[in-house]
Coordinates of C-alpha atoms and ligand atoms in Angstrom, one line a residue:
M26 CA 21.1 -37.5 -86.1
T27 CA 24.7 -38.4 -85.4
D28 CA 26.0 -39.4 -82.0
T29 CA 27.6 -36.0 -81.5
Q30 CA 24.5 -34.2 -82.3
S31 CA 22.4 -36.2 -79.9
T32 CA 24.8 -35.5 -77.0
D33 CA 24.3 -31.8 -77.8
T34 CA 20.6 -31.8 -76.9
I35 CA 18.9 -31.6 -73.5
D36 CA 15.5 -33.3 -73.1
A37 CA 12.6 -32.1 -71.0
F38 CA 13.3 -34.5 -68.2
E39 CA 16.8 -33.1 -67.9
L40 CA 15.5 -29.5 -68.1
V41 CA 13.1 -30.2 -65.2
I42 CA 15.8 -31.7 -63.1
E43 CA 18.3 -28.9 -63.9
A44 CA 15.6 -26.3 -63.2
M45 CA 15.1 -27.9 -59.7
K46 CA 18.8 -28.3 -59.0
I47 CA 19.9 -24.7 -59.8
N48 CA 17.2 -23.5 -57.5
G49 CA 18.1 -25.8 -54.6
L50 CA 15.1 -28.0 -54.8
D51 CA 16.9 -31.2 -53.8
T52 CA 14.1 -33.5 -52.8
I53 CA 11.1 -35.0 -54.5
Y54 CA 8.2 -36.8 -52.7
T55 CA 6.4 -38.9 -55.2
L56 CA 4.5 -42.0 -56.4
P57 CA 5.8 -43.0 -59.8
G58 CA 3.6 -43.9 -62.7
I59 CA 2.7 -42.7 -66.3
P60 CA 4.0 -40.2 -67.4
I61 CA 6.5 -39.4 -64.7
T62 CA 8.1 -42.7 -63.9
D63 CA 11.3 -42.0 -65.8
L64 CA 11.5 -38.5 -64.3
T65 CA 11.7 -40.0 -60.8
R66 CA 14.5 -42.4 -62.0
K67 CA 16.4 -39.7 -63.8
A68 CA 16.0 -37.2 -60.9
Q69 CA 17.5 -39.8 -58.5
A70 CA 20.3 -40.5 -60.9
A71 CA 21.0 -36.8 -61.1
G72 CA 21.4 -36.6 -57.3
I73 CA 18.0 -35.4 -56.3
K74 CA 16.7 -37.2 -53.2
V75 CA 13.6 -39.1 -54.3
Y76 CA 11.1 -40.5 -51.7
S77 CA 8.5 -42.7 -53.1
F78 CA 5.2 -43.2 -51.2
R79 CA 2.3 -45.6 -51.2
H80 CA -0.4 -42.8 -51.7
E81 CA 0.0 -39.4 -53.2
Q82 CA -1.7 -37.5 -50.4
H83 CA 1.1 -38.5 -48.0
A84 CA 3.8 -37.6 -50.6
G85 CA 2.1 -34.2 -50.8
N86 CA 1.9 -33.9 -47.1
A87 CA 5.6 -34.6 -46.9
A88 CA 6.3 -31.9 -49.4
A89 CA 4.1 -29.4 -47.4
A90 CA 6.0 -30.2 -44.2
H91 CA 9.3 -30.0 -46.0
G92 CA 8.2 -26.4 -47.0
F93 CA 7.5 -25.5 -43.4
I94 CA 10.7 -27.0 -42.1
T95 CA 13.1 -25.7 -44.7
G96 CA 11.4 -22.5 -46.0
K97 CA 11.9 -23.8 -49.5
P98 CA 9.0 -25.2 -51.5
G99 CA 8.6 -28.9 -51.0
V100 CA 8.1 -30.8 -54.3
C101 CA 5.5 -33.5 -54.8
L102 CA 5.4 -35.3 -58.1
T103 CA 2.3 -37.3 -59.2
V104 CA 0.8 -39.0 -62.1
S105 CA -2.3 -37.6 -63.9
A106 CA -6.0 -37.5 -62.9
P107 CA -6.4 -39.7 -59.8
G108 CA -2.8 -39.3 -58.6
F109 CA -3.2 -35.6 -59.2
L110 CA -6.4 -35.5 -57.2
N111 CA -4.9 -37.4 -54.3
G112 CA -2.0 -34.9 -54.2
L113 CA -4.4 -32.0 -54.5
T114 CA -5.8 -32.5 -51.0
S115 CA -2.3 -31.9 -49.6
L116 CA -1.7 -28.9 -51.9
A117 CA -4.9 -27.3 -50.7
N118 CA -4.0 -28.1 -47.1
A119 CA -0.5 -26.6 -47.6
T120 CA -2.1 -23.4 -49.0
T121 CA -4.5 -23.1 -46.1
N122 CA -1.5 -23.5 -43.7
C123 CA 0.7 -21.0 -45.6
F124 CA 3.3 -23.7 -46.3
P125 CA 5.3 -23.4 -49.6
M126 CA 4.9 -26.4 -51.8
I127 CA 4.9 -27.3 -55.5
L128 CA 2.7 -30.1 -56.8
I129 CA 3.9 -31.2 -60.2
S130 CA 1.6 -33.6 -62.1
G131 CA 1.9 -35.2 -65.4
S132 CA -1.2 -34.7 -67.5
S133 CA -2.7 -36.0 -70.7
E134 CA -2.8 -34.4 -74.1
R135 CA -4.3 -30.9 -74.2
E136 CA -5.9 -31.3 -77.6
I137 CA -7.8 -34.4 -76.5
V138 CA -8.6 -33.1 -73.0
D139 CA -10.0 -29.8 -74.3
L140 CA -12.3 -31.6 -76.8
Q141 CA -13.1 -34.2 -74.1
Q142 CA -12.3 -37.0 -76.5
G143 CA -11.5 -39.5 -73.7
D144 CA -7.7 -39.6 -73.2
Y145 CA -6.0 -41.9 -70.8
E146 CA -6.7 -40.4 -67.4
E147 CA -8.3 -37.4 -69.0
M148 CA -8.8 -34.4 -66.7
D149 CA -8.5 -30.6 -67.0
Q150 CA -6.1 -30.6 -64.0
L151 CA -5.0 -27.0 -64.3
A152 CA -8.6 -25.7 -64.0
I153 CA -9.3 -28.0 -61.1
A154 CA -6.2 -27.0 -59.2
K155 CA -6.6 -23.2 -59.7
P156 CA -9.1 -22.4 -57.0
L157 CA -7.4 -24.7 -54.4
C158 CA -3.9 -23.2 -54.4
K159 CA -2.0 -20.0 -54.6
G160 CA -1.0 -20.3 -58.2
A161 CA -1.3 -22.8 -61.1
Y162 CA 0.9 -22.9 -64.2
R163 CA 1.2 -25.2 -67.3
V164 CA 4.3 -25.7 -69.3
L165 CA 3.7 -26.8 -72.9
H166 CA 7.1 -26.2 -74.4
A167 CA 10.5 -27.4 -73.3
E168 CA 11.9 -23.8 -73.6
D169 CA 9.4 -22.6 -71.0
I170 CA 10.4 -25.1 -68.3
G171 CA 12.8 -22.6 -66.7
V172 CA 10.1 -19.9 -66.6
G173 CA 7.6 -22.4 -65.2
F174 CA 9.8 -23.3 -62.3
A175 CA 10.7 -19.7 -61.6
R176 CA 7.1 -18.7 -61.4
A177 CA 6.2 -21.7 -59.3
I178 CA 9.0 -21.0 -56.8
R179 CA 8.3 -17.3 -56.5
T180 CA 4.6 -17.9 -56.1
A181 CA 5.2 -20.5 -53.4
V182 CA 7.6 -18.6 -51.1
S183 CA 7.0 -14.9 -51.6
G184 CA 4.5 -12.9 -49.6
R185 CA 2.1 -15.3 -47.8
P186 CA 3.6 -18.7 -48.7
G187 CA 1.3 -21.4 -50.2
G188 CA 0.9 -24.2 -52.6
V189 CA 1.5 -24.0 -56.4
Y190 CA 0.4 -26.4 -59.1
L191 CA 2.7 -27.0 -62.1
D192 CA 1.1 -29.0 -64.9
L193 CA 3.5 -30.9 -67.1
P194 CA 1.7 -32.7 -70.0
A195 CA 3.1 -36.0 -71.1
K196 CA 3.9 -34.6 -74.5
L197 CA 6.3 -32.1 -73.0
F198 CA 8.6 -35.0 -72.0
T199 CA 9.1 -36.0 -75.6
Q200 CA 10.6 -32.6 -76.4
S201 CA 14.3 -31.6 -76.4
L202 CA 16.3 -28.5 -77.1
P203 CA 19.8 -27.8 -78.2
A204 CA 21.9 -28.2 -75.0
D205 CA 23.2 -24.6 -75.2
S206 CA 19.9 -22.8 -75.5
G207 CA 18.2 -25.3 -73.3
K208 CA 20.6 -24.5 -70.4
K209 CA 20.3 -20.8 -71.1
S210 CA 16.5 -21.0 -70.8
L211 CA 16.7 -22.0 -67.1
I212 CA 16.3 -19.4 -64.4
K213 CA 18.1 -19.3 -61.1
V214 CA 15.6 -17.3 -59.0
V215 CA 17.2 -14.4 -57.1
D216 CA 15.7 -13.4 -53.8
A217 CA 12.6 -15.6 -54.1
A218 CA 11.1 -14.4 -50.8
P219 CA 12.1 -10.8 -50.6
K220 CA 12.0 -8.9 -47.3
Q221 CA 9.0 -6.7 -47.0
I222 CA 9.7 -3.7 -44.7
P223 CA 6.8 -2.3 -42.7
A224 CA 5.9 1.4 -42.9
P225 CA 7.4 3.4 -40.0
E226 CA 4.0 4.9 -39.1
A227 CA 2.4 1.5 -38.9
V228 CA 5.2 0.4 -36.5
Q229 CA 4.8 3.6 -34.5
R230 CA 1.0 3.1 -34.2
A231 CA 1.6 -0.4 -32.8
V232 CA 4.2 0.8 -30.3
E233 CA 1.9 3.5 -29.0
L234 CA -0.8 0.9 -28.4
L235 CA 1.6 -1.4 -26.6
K236 CA 3.0 1.4 -24.5
N237 CA -0.5 2.3 -23.2
A238 CA -1.6 -1.2 -22.6
K239 CA -2.4 -2.3 -19.0
K240 CA -2.8 -6.0 -20.0
P241 CA -0.9 -6.7 -23.2
L242 CA -0.7 -10.1 -24.7
V243 CA 1.3 -11.5 -27.7
I244 CA 0.0 -14.5 -29.7
L245 CA 2.6 -16.2 -31.8
G246 CA 1.3 -18.3 -34.7
K247 CA 2.9 -20.7 -37.1
G248 CA 3.7 -17.8 -39.4
A249 CA 6.0 -16.5 -36.8
A250 CA 7.7 -19.9 -36.6
Y251 CA 7.9 -20.1 -40.3
A252 CA 9.5 -16.7 -40.6
R253 CA 12.7 -17.9 -39.0
A254 CA 13.1 -14.7 -37.0
D255 CA 13.7 -16.6 -33.8
Q256 CA 16.2 -14.2 -32.3
E257 CA 14.2 -11.1 -33.1
I258 CA 11.1 -12.6 -31.6
K259 CA 12.9 -13.7 -28.5
A260 CA 14.4 -10.2 -28.1
F261 CA 11.0 -8.6 -28.6
I262 CA 9.3 -10.8 -26.0
E263 CA 12.0 -10.4 -23.4
K264 CA 12.5 -6.7 -23.9
S265 CA 8.8 -6.0 -23.8
G266 CA 8.2 -8.3 -20.9
I267 CA 4.8 -9.1 -22.5
P268 CA 3.2 -12.5 -21.7
Y269 CA 2.7 -14.6 -24.8
L270 CA 0.7 -17.6 -26.1
P271 CA 2.1 -19.8 -28.7
M272 CA -0.4 -21.4 -31.2
S273 CA 0.2 -25.1 -31.5
M274 CA 2.9 -25.0 -34.3
A275 CA 4.6 -22.0 -32.7
K276 CA 5.3 -24.0 -29.6
G277 CA 9.0 -24.1 -29.1
L278 CA 9.7 -20.8 -30.9
L279 CA 10.5 -19.9 -27.3
P280 CA 10.8 -22.9 -25.0
D281 CA 7.4 -23.7 -23.5
T282 CA 9.0 -23.4 -20.1
H283 CA 9.7 -19.7 -20.7
A284 CA 8.7 -17.6 -17.7
Q285 CA 6.6 -15.3 -20.0
S286 CA 4.6 -18.2 -21.6
A287 CA 1.0 -17.8 -20.6
S288 CA -0.1 -21.2 -22.0
A289 CA -1.1 -22.5 -18.6
A290 CA -3.3 -19.5 -18.1
R291 CA -4.7 -19.4 -21.6
S292 CA -8.4 -18.8 -21.0
Y293 CA -7.6 -16.1 -18.4
V294 CA -5.3 -14.1 -20.7
L295 CA -7.6 -14.3 -23.7
A296 CA -10.5 -13.0 -21.7
E297 CA -8.6 -10.3 -19.8
A298 CA -6.0 -8.8 -22.2
D299 CA -6.7 -5.3 -23.3
V300 CA -4.2 -5.1 -26.2
V301 CA -3.5 -8.3 -28.2
M302 CA -0.7 -8.5 -30.7
L303 CA -1.0 -11.2 -33.3
V304 CA 2.3 -12.3 -34.8
G305 CA 1.8 -14.6 -37.8
A306 CA -1.4 -15.9 -36.4
R307 CA -4.9 -15.5 -37.8
L308 CA -8.1 -14.8 -35.9
N309 CA -9.8 -17.8 -37.4
W310 CA -11.8 -20.5 -35.7
L311 CA -8.8 -21.7 -33.7
L312 CA -9.0 -18.3 -31.8
S313 CA -12.8 -18.2 -31.8
H314 CA -12.6 -15.4 -34.5
G315 CA -11.7 -13.1 -31.7
K316 CA -15.2 -13.1 -30.4
G317 CA -17.6 -14.7 -27.9
K318 CA -16.9 -15.6 -24.3
T319 CA -13.4 -16.7 -25.0
W320 CA -12.5 -13.1 -25.5
G321 CA -12.8 -9.7 -23.9
A322 CA -14.9 -10.5 -20.8
G323 CA -12.5 -8.6 -18.5
S324 CA -11.3 -5.7 -20.6
S325 CA -14.6 -4.9 -22.2
K326 CA -15.8 -3.7 -18.8
E327 CA -12.9 -1.3 -18.5
T328 CA -12.1 -0.2 -22.0
G329 CA -15.1 -1.1 -24.1
K330 CA -13.3 -3.7 -26.1
Q331 CA -10.0 -5.4 -26.8
Q332 CA -7.6 -3.8 -29.3
F333 CA -5.6 -5.7 -31.8
I334 CA -2.3 -5.3 -33.4
Q335 CA -1.6 -7.7 -36.3
V336 CA 1.8 -8.4 -37.7
D337 CA 1.4 -10.3 -40.9
I338 CA 2.8 -10.4 -44.4
S339 CA -0.7 -10.4 -46.0
P340 CA -2.1 -6.8 -46.3
I341 CA -5.7 -8.2 -46.4
E342 CA -5.5 -10.3 -43.2
A343 CA -6.3 -7.5 -40.8
D344 CA -10.1 -6.9 -40.2
S345 CA -10.9 -10.3 -41.5
N346 CA -12.9 -11.1 -38.3
L347 CA -12.9 -7.9 -36.3
A348 CA -11.3 -4.5 -36.4
V349 CA -7.5 -4.4 -36.1
A350 CA -6.4 -1.1 -34.7
A351 CA -2.8 -1.4 -35.7
P352 CA -2.0 -3.6 -38.7
V353 CA 1.8 -4.0 -39.3
V354 CA 2.3 -5.4 -42.8
G355 CA 5.6 -6.9 -43.7
D356 CA 7.7 -10.0 -43.1
I357 CA 7.9 -10.9 -39.5
G358 CA 11.7 -10.5 -39.3
S359 CA 11.6 -7.0 -40.6
C360 CA 8.5 -6.1 -38.6
I361 CA 9.8 -7.3 -35.3
T362 CA 13.2 -5.7 -35.9
A363 CA 11.4 -2.4 -36.6
L364 CA 9.3 -2.8 -33.4
N365 CA 12.4 -3.6 -31.4
N366 CA 14.1 -0.4 -32.7
A367 CA 11.0 1.8 -32.2
M368 CA 10.6 0.6 -28.6
G369 CA 14.0 2.2 -27.9
S370 CA 15.7 1.7 -24.6
G371 CA 14.1 1.9 -21.2
W372 CA 10.9 0.2 -22.2
G373 CA 8.7 -0.3 -19.2
K374 CA 7.5 -3.8 -18.4
P375 CA 3.7 -4.5 -18.2
P376 CA 2.0 -3.7 -14.9
A377 CA 2.9 -6.1 -12.2
D378 CA -0.7 -6.8 -11.3
W379 CA -1.2 -8.2 -14.8
T380 CA 1.9 -10.4 -14.9
G381 CA 1.4 -11.3 -11.3
A382 CA -2.2 -12.5 -11.8
I383 CA -1.1 -14.6 -14.8
A384 CA 1.8 -16.1 -12.8
E385 CA -0.6 -17.0 -10.0
R386 CA -3.0 -18.9 -12.3
K387 CA -0.2 -20.5 -14.2
D388 CA 1.4 -21.9 -11.0
K389 CA -1.9 -23.2 -9.8
N390 CA -2.7 -24.9 -13.2
L391 CA 0.9 -26.3 -13.5
T392 CA 0.7 -27.8 -10.1
K393 CA -2.6 -29.4 -10.9
M394 CA -1.2 -30.7 -14.2
A395 CA 1.8 -32.2 -12.4
E396 CA -0.5 -34.0 -10.0
T397 CA -2.5 -35.5 -12.8
L398 CA 0.6 -36.5 -14.7
A399 CA 2.0 -38.3 -11.6
K400 CA -1.0 -40.6 -11.4
N401 CA -0.6 -44.1 -12.7
P402 CA -4.1 -45.4 -13.4
S403 CA -4.8 -48.8 -14.9
P404 CA -5.5 -49.0 -17.7
M405 CA -3.2 -46.3 -18.9
N406 CA -4.9 -43.0 -20.0
F407 CA -3.8 -40.2 -22.2
H408 CA -2.2 -38.3 -19.3
S409 CA 0.0 -41.1 -18.0
A410 CA 1.1 -42.1 -21.5
L411 CA 1.8 -38.5 -22.5
S412 CA 3.8 -37.9 -19.3
V413 CA 6.3 -40.3 -20.7
I414 CA 6.4 -38.6 -24.1
R415 CA 6.8 -35.2 -22.4
N416 CA 9.9 -36.5 -20.7
T417 CA 11.3 -38.0 -23.9
I418 CA 10.9 -34.6 -25.8
K419 CA 12.5 -32.8 -22.8
D420 CA 15.5 -35.1 -23.1
N421 CA 15.6 -34.9 -26.9
P422 CA 14.5 -31.3 -27.6
K423 CA 15.6 -31.5 -31.3
A424 CA 13.3 -34.4 -32.0
Y425 CA 10.3 -33.6 -34.2
L426 CA 6.9 -34.2 -32.7
V427 CA 4.2 -35.0 -35.2
N428 CA 0.7 -35.0 -33.7
E429 CA -2.8 -35.7 -35.0
G430 CA -6.0 -37.1 -33.6
A431 CA -8.8 -35.6 -31.5
N432 CA -8.0 -36.3 -27.9
A433 CA -4.5 -37.4 -28.9
L434 CA -4.0 -33.9 -30.3
D435 CA -5.6 -31.9 -27.6
F436 CA -3.8 -33.6 -24.7
T437 CA -0.4 -33.7 -26.4
R438 CA -0.6 -30.1 -27.3
S439 CA -1.1 -29.1 -23.7
I440 CA 1.0 -31.7 -22.0
V441 CA 4.1 -32.1 -24.2
D442 CA 6.4 -29.0 -23.9
M443 CA 8.5 -28.0 -26.9
Y444 CA 11.9 -26.4 -26.7
E445 CA 13.0 -25.7 -30.2
P446 CA 11.4 -23.8 -33.1
R447 CA 9.5 -25.6 -35.9
R448 CA 9.8 -29.0 -34.2
R449 CA 6.0 -29.5 -33.7
L450 CA 4.1 -30.5 -36.8
D451 CA 0.4 -31.0 -36.5
V452 CA -3.1 -30.9 -38.0
G453 CA -2.8 -27.2 -38.6
T454 CA -5.5 -24.7 -39.7
W455 CA -8.0 -27.3 -41.0
G456 CA -7.5 -29.6 -38.1
I457 CA -7.1 -32.3 -40.7
M458 CA -6.5 -36.0 -40.1
G459 CA -4.1 -37.9 -42.3
I460 CA -1.0 -35.7 -42.2
G461 CA 0.8 -38.1 -39.8
M462 CA 3.1 -40.3 -41.8
G463 CA 3.7 -37.8 -44.6
F464 CA 4.9 -35.2 -42.1
A465 CA 6.9 -37.8 -40.2
V466 CA 8.8 -38.8 -43.4
A467 CA 9.7 -35.1 -44.3
A468 CA 10.8 -34.5 -40.7
A469 CA 12.9 -37.7 -40.6
V470 CA 14.8 -37.0 -43.8
T471 CA 16.4 -34.1 -42.0
G472 CA 18.2 -36.8 -39.9
E473 CA 16.5 -35.9 -36.7
Q474 CA 14.5 -38.3 -34.6
V475 CA 10.7 -38.1 -35.1
I476 CA 8.1 -39.1 -32.6
A477 CA 4.6 -39.2 -34.1
V478 CA 1.8 -39.2 -31.5
E479 CA -1.2 -40.5 -33.3
G480 CA -4.8 -41.2 -32.4
D481 CA -5.7 -44.7 -33.6
S482 CA -8.2 -43.2 -36.0
A483 CA -5.8 -40.5 -37.3
F484 CA -3.1 -43.1 -37.9
G485 CA -5.4 -45.1 -40.1
F486 CA -5.4 -42.4 -42.8
S487 CA -1.7 -42.8 -43.6
G488 CA -0.8 -46.1 -41.9
M489 CA 0.4 -47.8 -45.0
E490 CA 3.3 -45.4 -45.1
V491 CA 5.0 -47.3 -42.4
E492 CA 6.3 -49.4 -45.3
T493 CA 7.8 -46.1 -46.7
I494 CA 9.4 -45.4 -43.3
C495 CA 10.8 -48.9 -43.1
R496 CA 12.0 -48.9 -46.7
Y497 CA 14.1 -45.7 -46.2
N498 CA 15.0 -46.9 -42.6
L499 CA 13.9 -43.6 -41.2
P500 CA 14.3 -42.7 -37.4
V501 CA 10.5 -42.5 -36.9
C502 CA 8.8 -43.8 -33.7
V503 CA 5.0 -43.9 -34.1
V504 CA 3.0 -44.0 -30.9
V505 CA -0.5 -45.0 -31.6
M506 CA -2.9 -44.0 -28.8
N507 CA -5.1 -47.0 -29.1
N508 CA -8.5 -46.6 -27.4
N509 CA -10.4 -48.8 -29.9
G510 CA -12.2 -46.1 -31.8
I511 CA -12.9 -42.6 -33.0
Y512 CA -12.9 -40.4 -29.9
K513 CA -13.3 -43.5 -27.7
G514 CA -14.0 -47.2 -28.1
T515 CA -17.2 -47.5 -26.1
D516 CA -19.9 -46.5 -28.5
V517 CA -22.6 -49.1 -29.1
N518 CA -24.9 -49.6 -32.0
P519 CA -28.5 -49.6 -30.5
L520 CA -29.6 -52.2 -33.1
G521 CA -26.7 -54.4 -32.3
D522 CA -26.4 -55.7 -35.9
A523 CA -23.0 -54.2 -36.6
M524 CA -20.2 -52.2 -34.9
A525 CA -21.1 -48.5 -34.2
P526 CA -19.7 -46.1 -36.8
T527 CA -17.0 -44.9 -34.4
Q528 CA -15.8 -48.3 -33.2
F529 CA -12.7 -50.2 -34.4
V530 CA -11.6 -53.7 -34.0
K531 CA -10.8 -54.0 -30.3
N532 CA -7.2 -54.2 -29.1
A533 CA -5.9 -54.0 -32.7
R534 CA -2.2 -54.8 -33.1
Y535 CA -1.0 -51.8 -35.0
D536 CA 2.5 -52.8 -33.9
L537 CA 2.4 -55.8 -36.2
M538 CA 2.0 -53.4 -39.2
M539 CA 5.5 -52.1 -38.5
E540 CA 6.9 -55.6 -38.0
A541 CA 5.4 -56.6 -41.3
F542 CA 8.0 -54.4 -43.0
G543 CA 11.0 -55.1 -40.9
G544 CA 10.6 -52.4 -38.3
V545 CA 10.2 -52.8 -34.5
G546 CA 6.7 -53.2 -33.1
V547 CA 5.8 -53.1 -29.4
T548 CA 2.6 -53.2 -27.4
A549 CA 2.7 -51.0 -24.3
K550 CA 0.1 -51.3 -21.6
T551 CA 1.8 -49.2 -18.9
P552 CA 3.9 -46.0 -18.9
E553 CA 6.9 -48.1 -17.9
E554 CA 6.5 -50.3 -21.0
L555 CA 6.0 -47.2 -23.1
K556 CA 9.1 -45.5 -21.7
K557 CA 11.2 -48.6 -22.4
A558 CA 10.1 -48.9 -26.0
L559 CA 10.5 -45.1 -26.6
D560 CA 14.0 -45.1 -25.1
E561 CA 15.0 -48.0 -27.3
A562 CA 13.5 -46.4 -30.4
V563 CA 15.4 -43.2 -29.8
A564 CA 18.6 -45.0 -29.0
S565 CA 18.4 -47.4 -32.0
R566 CA 16.8 -44.9 -34.5
K567 CA 15.0 -47.9 -35.9
P568 CA 11.5 -47.5 -37.4
T569 CA 9.3 -48.3 -34.5
L570 CA 5.6 -48.5 -33.8
I571 CA 4.4 -48.5 -30.2
N572 CA 0.8 -49.6 -29.8
A573 CA -0.1 -47.7 -26.6
M574 CA -3.2 -49.3 -25.1
I575 CA -5.3 -46.5 -23.7
D576 CA -8.4 -46.9 -21.6
E577 CA -11.2 -47.1 -24.1
N578 CA -13.3 -44.8 -21.8
A579 CA -10.6 -42.1 -22.1
G580 CA -11.4 -39.3 -24.4
T581 CA -14.3 -37.0 -25.3
E582 CA -16.3 -36.7 -28.4
S583 CA -14.4 -34.4 -30.9
G584 CA -11.9 -33.6 -28.2
R585 CA -12.0 -29.9 -27.3
I586 CA -14.1 -28.9 -30.3
T587 CA -17.3 -30.7 -29.3
S588 CA -19.2 -27.4 -29.9
L589 CA -18.6 -27.8 -33.6
N590 CA -20.4 -31.1 -33.6
P591 CA -24.0 -30.3 -34.6
T592 CA -26.1 -32.7 -32.5
L593 CA -24.0 -32.4 -29.4
A594 CA -23.9 -28.6 -29.6
K595 CA -27.7 -28.6 -29.7
K596 CA -27.9 -30.9 -26.7
K597 CA -25.6 -28.7 -24.8
A598 CA -27.4 -25.5 -25.6
Ligands
LIG6 P1 -1.7 -20.2 -36.5 O1 -2.6 -21.3 -37.0 O2 -0.5 -20.7 -35.8 O3 -2.5 -19.2 -35.7 P2 -2.0 -19.1 -39.1 O4 -1.6 -20.1 -40.1 O5 -3.4 -18.9 -38.8 O6 -1.2 -19.5 -37.8 O7 -1.4 -17.7 -39.5 C1 -0.1 -17.6 -40.1 C2 0.0 -16.2 -40.6 O8 1.4 -15.9 -40.8 C3 -0.7 -16.0 -42.0 O9 -1.6 -14.9 -41.9 C4 0.5 -15.6 -42.9 O10 0.1 -14.6 -43.8 C5 1.5 -15.1 -41.9 N1 2.9 -15.3 -42.4 C6 3.5 -16.4 -42.9 N2 4.8 -16.2 -43.1 C7 5.0 -15.0 -42.8 C8 6.2 -14.2 -42.8 N3 7.4 -14.6 -43.2 N4 6.1 -12.9 -42.4 C9 4.9 -12.4 -42.0 N5 3.8 -13.1 -41.9 C10 3.8 -14.4 -42.3
LIG7 MG1 -9.2 -43.3 -30.7

């Protein structure tokens, strides 16, 4: 080959990079190694932002959060076999949460894998990924890279979003194509997440139900937040006058301080509502499957049962747990726009005895909460610590709040108000631990401040990524709610020969982990110390870890989901 000929070819690395670039995939979350090391270097040299992690699961979680935050698939790139498996957990989690993400893994030689002849990191990755994500594709030939990416992108973002696995065998990277035909083989995806317009009769059916409701309620889920139909949803809520509950990641879609938010009267409205409209929220375990004493106590006496409207892009979501009287299938923007139009002008507000009863309970509970937050016990507890964070978010409404743990999750969700859409990133549908630092990195690369409120146990799953945060000098302030253990730090081993399974080293200095990599570490024993450290972190935007020492007696087993804990549930029964 002469020099001129060699410049006229395009290799598989370049094709992958170009396929990403023409489709606006501008960021890769990765952990380099065989066979993708050079891909990470070349992608960076070509202008793609490359964030390199210490464990693939956190790179994958970052890609998932990137998908939720931007509406474009987040890309995670891993090595074969073990790296792939580490990334797979986050791909499955992204799929469960309906976040668009593409996991790209290098893989070993097909011929050897298929005959199980023992290749380096041999594993049939495509087969393993398939049941755990929305779609899985393999590209064997350089000329198919364009199609592979187009399929991955469409699968990830169209309809119900989810995770996609893209398998790129090591051998692919040794291939090249003539530059001309190579470039032509790439596909710029047009309208990757097409609008899906709901049927007019479905919209009408829903409007009739709402019109006749005496005690209507709207539940906004993270699908509603993801849909980026913020204005339409606000218009619908305010025009209809219907009280609403945000699921945790829908907090801030409307400010939590909105007059129609029924969060502070949650158990009352769930039990009493007669018509419930779900918008991008599933009736899964987080909503007690729509059953049991959480639901229907009040209305069942009057109307027999509660009736449901479900606005969702998935046509098979309705009736998954109980009968849905009015499914409205389409993208949330189109559905809510259609509902707003069908409601016409002069829509009557819900009966005043319903909204009045909610307001009464809300006021009572908010007053009680304010009293609790004003207390300053020693040692500090979840409430007094979170009161500080609540004020910080109020003053910095654009900041991202990452949140995981058991009690650290439950208390933060109910205490810390959100004011902007898609700013709260948490454990999601699985209630998973370990998303913390991955989500924090993806949120921080947007340039906004991130505050990650972490249980000391939850933090442990991704703690090593504080090095990643320091390396990229990201504006992340981690607050570790340190109560010396899982749930709390007071368990004892009856035999006394070792620590109890839920105990950690007492008074651990998590702050020193951040200092080890050049960030700022602070121990805070009082709300005043916590406030000072938080203010400094937000002002300086330096990577910071605040080790917030919480009363080790504070917290309950499994937080608010004790009933899911077999032995304890039995004791209680
Ligand atoms: P939450 O946990 O907040 O209740 P879920 O994850 O259970 O939320 O539900 C999200 C729902 O939103 C899913 O059923 C999904 O199909 C739906 N969804 C996601 N994006 C859209 C969209 N753009 N339009 C309509 N529905 C959507
Ligand atoms: Mg703890």
